[in-house]
Amino acid sequence: MALFSKKPAVRDEVDFSRLPRHIAIIMDGNGRWAKKRGLPRTAGHAAGAETFRTIATYCKDIGLDYLTVYAFSSENWKRPEEEVGTIMSLLKKYLLEAISRMERDKVKMEFFGDLSPLTPELRELCERTREISRHYEGCQVNVCLNYGGRDELVRAAKAFARDCAEGKGDPNHLTEEKFSGYLYSGGVPDPDLIIRTSGELRLSNFLLWQAAYSEFYITDVLWPDFSKEELHRAIASYQSRERRFGGV
Ligand code: FPP
């Protein structure tokens, strides 16, 4: 019997040559993380933004093609003004940093959601990051901002109807693939793996169309505590599954 039985690191269970192409994350549990520590909820979001930074950088480093995160839902405006303000300033800080590192990191940034209610400053920053990184070919990070899955579908339906009215579309020739092109995520493959932290078992209006065949990984870990190790666990779990897409 071995005197020391060292548990292998989860990293060893990940096949990095067979990564999912696209991982999407519902970054939940910032508030509970703060409450457990007797801190204001805003401190949870600040810690969550750090975790996002670490995980996004790591996803780039391991060669993931797409990472999509749910940063602010169209329902999150209902939160106290101070909390909304904190999330927006964390985003601003992140975007400013991202801009300063873009030439080095070559991370492509996109935004899914209706950016029109954001402040002109934040909108301009989103536009600038999108524009600078438009031609990059490394990891693409999609930040869902003022995003709602149902809203995305209604917008897509309206845009398609407008095209039909202008003679640029034909309902008889609409396919799933063509309709996907009207979504914020047009051109981005559907997420292979959706991770939700903090143990909640719901989709919360996230990527409703795109999640049709995604694999789910739910962890009790609160988002600020989510680590590379936990990401390895999620990927290893994904890689152990057999995806059938409705077949046998
Ligand atoms: C959910 O936790 C988290 C959010 C609604 C905001 C997510 C925002 C960040 C991680 C920071 C900013 C993001 C970027 C991309 C820099 P919750 O507050 O609902 O947690 P709870 O369910 O425990 O209350």
Coordinates of N, CA and C and ligand atoms in Angstrom, one line a residue, residues 26-35 41 44-53 69-73 76 79 83 86-95 109 141 143-145 196-198 200 202 222-224, ligand 1:
I26 N -22.9 31.5 -16.5 CA -23.8 32.3 -15.7 C -23.1 32.5 -14.4
M27 N -22.5 33.7 -14.3 CA -21.7 34.0 -13.1 C -22.5 34.4 -11.9
D28 N -23.0 33.4 -11.2 CA -24.0 33.7 -10.1 C -23.4 33.5 -8.7
G29 N -23.9 34.2 -7.8 CA -23.5 34.0 -6.4 C -22.6 35.1 -5.8
N30 N -22.5 36.2 -6.5 CA -21.6 37.3 -6.0 C -22.2 37.9 -4.7
G31 N -23.6 38.0 -4.7 CA -24.2 38.6 -3.5 C -24.1 37.7 -2.3
R32 N -24.3 36.4 -2.5 CA -24.2 35.4 -1.4 C -22.7 35.4 -0.9
W33 N -21.8 35.4 -1.8 CA -20.4 35.4 -1.4 C -20.1 36.6 -0.5
A34 N -20.6 37.8 -0.8 CA -20.4 39.0 0.0 C -21.1 38.8 1.4
K35 N -22.3 38.3 1.3 CA -23.1 38.2 2.6 C -22.4 37.3 3.6
R41 N -23.1 43.8 -1.0 CA -23.2 43.0 -2.3 C -22.2 43.5 -3.3
G44 N -19.1 41.8 -3.5 CA -19.2 40.5 -4.2 C -19.0 40.7 -5.7
H45 N -19.5 41.8 -6.3 CA -19.4 42.0 -7.7 C -17.9 42.3 -8.0
A46 N -17.3 43.1 -7.1 CA -15.9 43.4 -7.4 C -15.0 42.2 -7.4
A47 N -15.3 41.3 -6.4 CA -14.6 40.0 -6.4 C -14.9 39.2 -7.7
G48 N -16.2 39.2 -8.1 CA -16.6 38.5 -9.3 C -15.9 39.0 -10.5
A49 N -15.7 40.3 -10.6 CA -15.0 40.9 -11.8 C -13.6 40.3 -11.8
E50 N -12.9 40.2 -10.6 CA -11.6 39.6 -10.6 C -11.6 38.2 -11.1
T51 N -12.6 37.4 -10.7 CA -12.7 36.0 -11.1 C -12.9 36.0 -12.6
F52 N -13.7 36.9 -13.1 CA -14.0 36.9 -14.6 C -12.6 37.2 -15.3
R53 N -11.9 38.1 -14.8 CA -10.6 38.4 -15.4 C -9.7 37.2 -15.5
V69 N -20.1 35.3 -21.3 CA -20.5 35.5 -19.9 C -21.7 36.4 -19.8
Y70 N -22.5 36.0 -18.8 CA -23.8 36.8 -18.5 C -23.4 37.8 -17.4
A71 N -23.1 39.0 -17.9 CA -22.6 40.1 -17.0 C -23.8 40.9 -16.4
F72 N -24.8 41.2 -17.2 CA -25.9 42.0 -16.8 C -27.2 41.7 -17.6
S73 N -28.2 41.2 -16.9 CA -29.4 40.8 -17.7 C -30.3 42.0 -17.8
N76 N -31.8 42.9 -14.6 CA -30.9 43.3 -13.5 C -31.1 44.8 -13.2
R79 N -32.4 46.0 -9.7 CA -31.5 46.0 -8.5 C -31.3 47.4 -8.0
E83 N -26.0 49.2 -6.7 CA -25.5 47.9 -7.2 C -25.3 48.0 -8.7
T86 N -22.3 50.0 -9.5 CA -21.1 49.3 -9.2 C -20.7 48.3 -10.4
I87 N -21.8 47.6 -10.8 CA -21.5 46.6 -11.9 C -21.1 47.4 -13.2
M88 N -21.7 48.6 -13.4 CA -21.3 49.3 -14.6 C -19.9 49.9 -14.5
S89 N -19.5 50.3 -13.3 CA -18.1 50.8 -13.2 C -17.1 49.7 -13.3
L90 N -17.5 48.5 -12.8 CA -16.6 47.4 -12.9 C -16.4 47.0 -14.4
L91 N -17.4 47.1 -15.2 CA -17.4 46.9 -16.6 C -16.5 47.9 -17.3
K92 N -16.7 49.2 -16.9 CA -15.8 50.2 -17.5 C -14.4 50.0 -17.2
K93 N -14.1 49.6 -15.9 CA -12.7 49.3 -15.6 C -12.1 48.2 -16.4
Y94 N -12.9 47.1 -16.5 CA -12.5 46.0 -17.3 C -12.2 46.4 -18.8
L95 N -13.1 47.1 -19.3 CA -13.0 47.5 -20.8 C -11.7 48.4 -21.0
M109 N -13.4 41.1 -28.6 CA -14.5 41.3 -27.6 C -15.8 41.6 -28.4
V141 N -14.4 36.8 -26.6 CA -15.1 36.9 -25.4 C -16.4 37.7 -25.6
V143 N -19.5 39.4 -24.0 CA -20.1 39.9 -22.7 C -21.6 40.2 -23.0
C144 N -22.4 39.5 -22.2 CA -23.9 39.7 -22.4 C -24.2 40.9 -21.4
L145 N -24.7 41.9 -22.0 CA -24.9 43.2 -21.3 C -26.3 43.7 -21.6
R196 N -23.1 27.1 -14.7 CA -23.7 28.0 -13.8 C -23.2 27.8 -12.4
T197 N -22.8 28.9 -11.8 CA -22.2 28.8 -10.4 C -23.3 29.0 -9.4
S198 N -23.1 28.7 -8.2 CA -23.9 28.9 -7.0 C -25.1 28.0 -6.9
E200 N -27.8 27.2 -8.6 CA -29.2 27.4 -9.1 C -29.4 26.5 -10.3
R202 N -31.4 26.9 -13.0 CA -32.3 27.5 -14.1 C -31.4 28.2 -15.1
L222 N -19.6 29.5 -5.4 CA -20.1 30.9 -5.7 C -19.1 31.5 -6.7
W223 N -19.6 32.4 -7.6 CA -18.7 32.9 -8.7 C -17.4 33.4 -8.2
P224 N -17.4 34.3 -7.2 CA -16.0 34.8 -6.8 C -15.0 33.7 -6.4
Ligands
FPP1 C1 -25.0 37.4 -10.3 O1 -24.7 37.3 -8.9 C2 -24.0 38.3 -10.9 C3 -24.4 39.5 -11.6 C4 -25.8 39.8 -11.8 C5 -23.4 40.4 -12.1 C6 -22.2 39.8 -12.7 C7 -21.1 40.8 -12.7 C8 -19.8 40.7 -12.5 C9 -19.2 39.4 -12.3 C10 -18.9 41.8 -12.5 C11 -18.7 42.6 -13.7 C12 -18.5 41.8 -14.9 C13 -17.5 42.0 -15.8 C14 -17.6 41.3 -17.1 C15 -16.3 42.8 -15.5 P1 -25.8 37.8 -7.9 O2 -25.6 39.2 -7.5 O3 -27.2 37.5 -8.4 O4 -25.6 36.8 -6.6 P2 -26.6 36.3 -5.6 O5 -27.6 35.4 -6.4 O6 -25.8 35.5 -4.6 O7 -27.3 37.5 -5.0

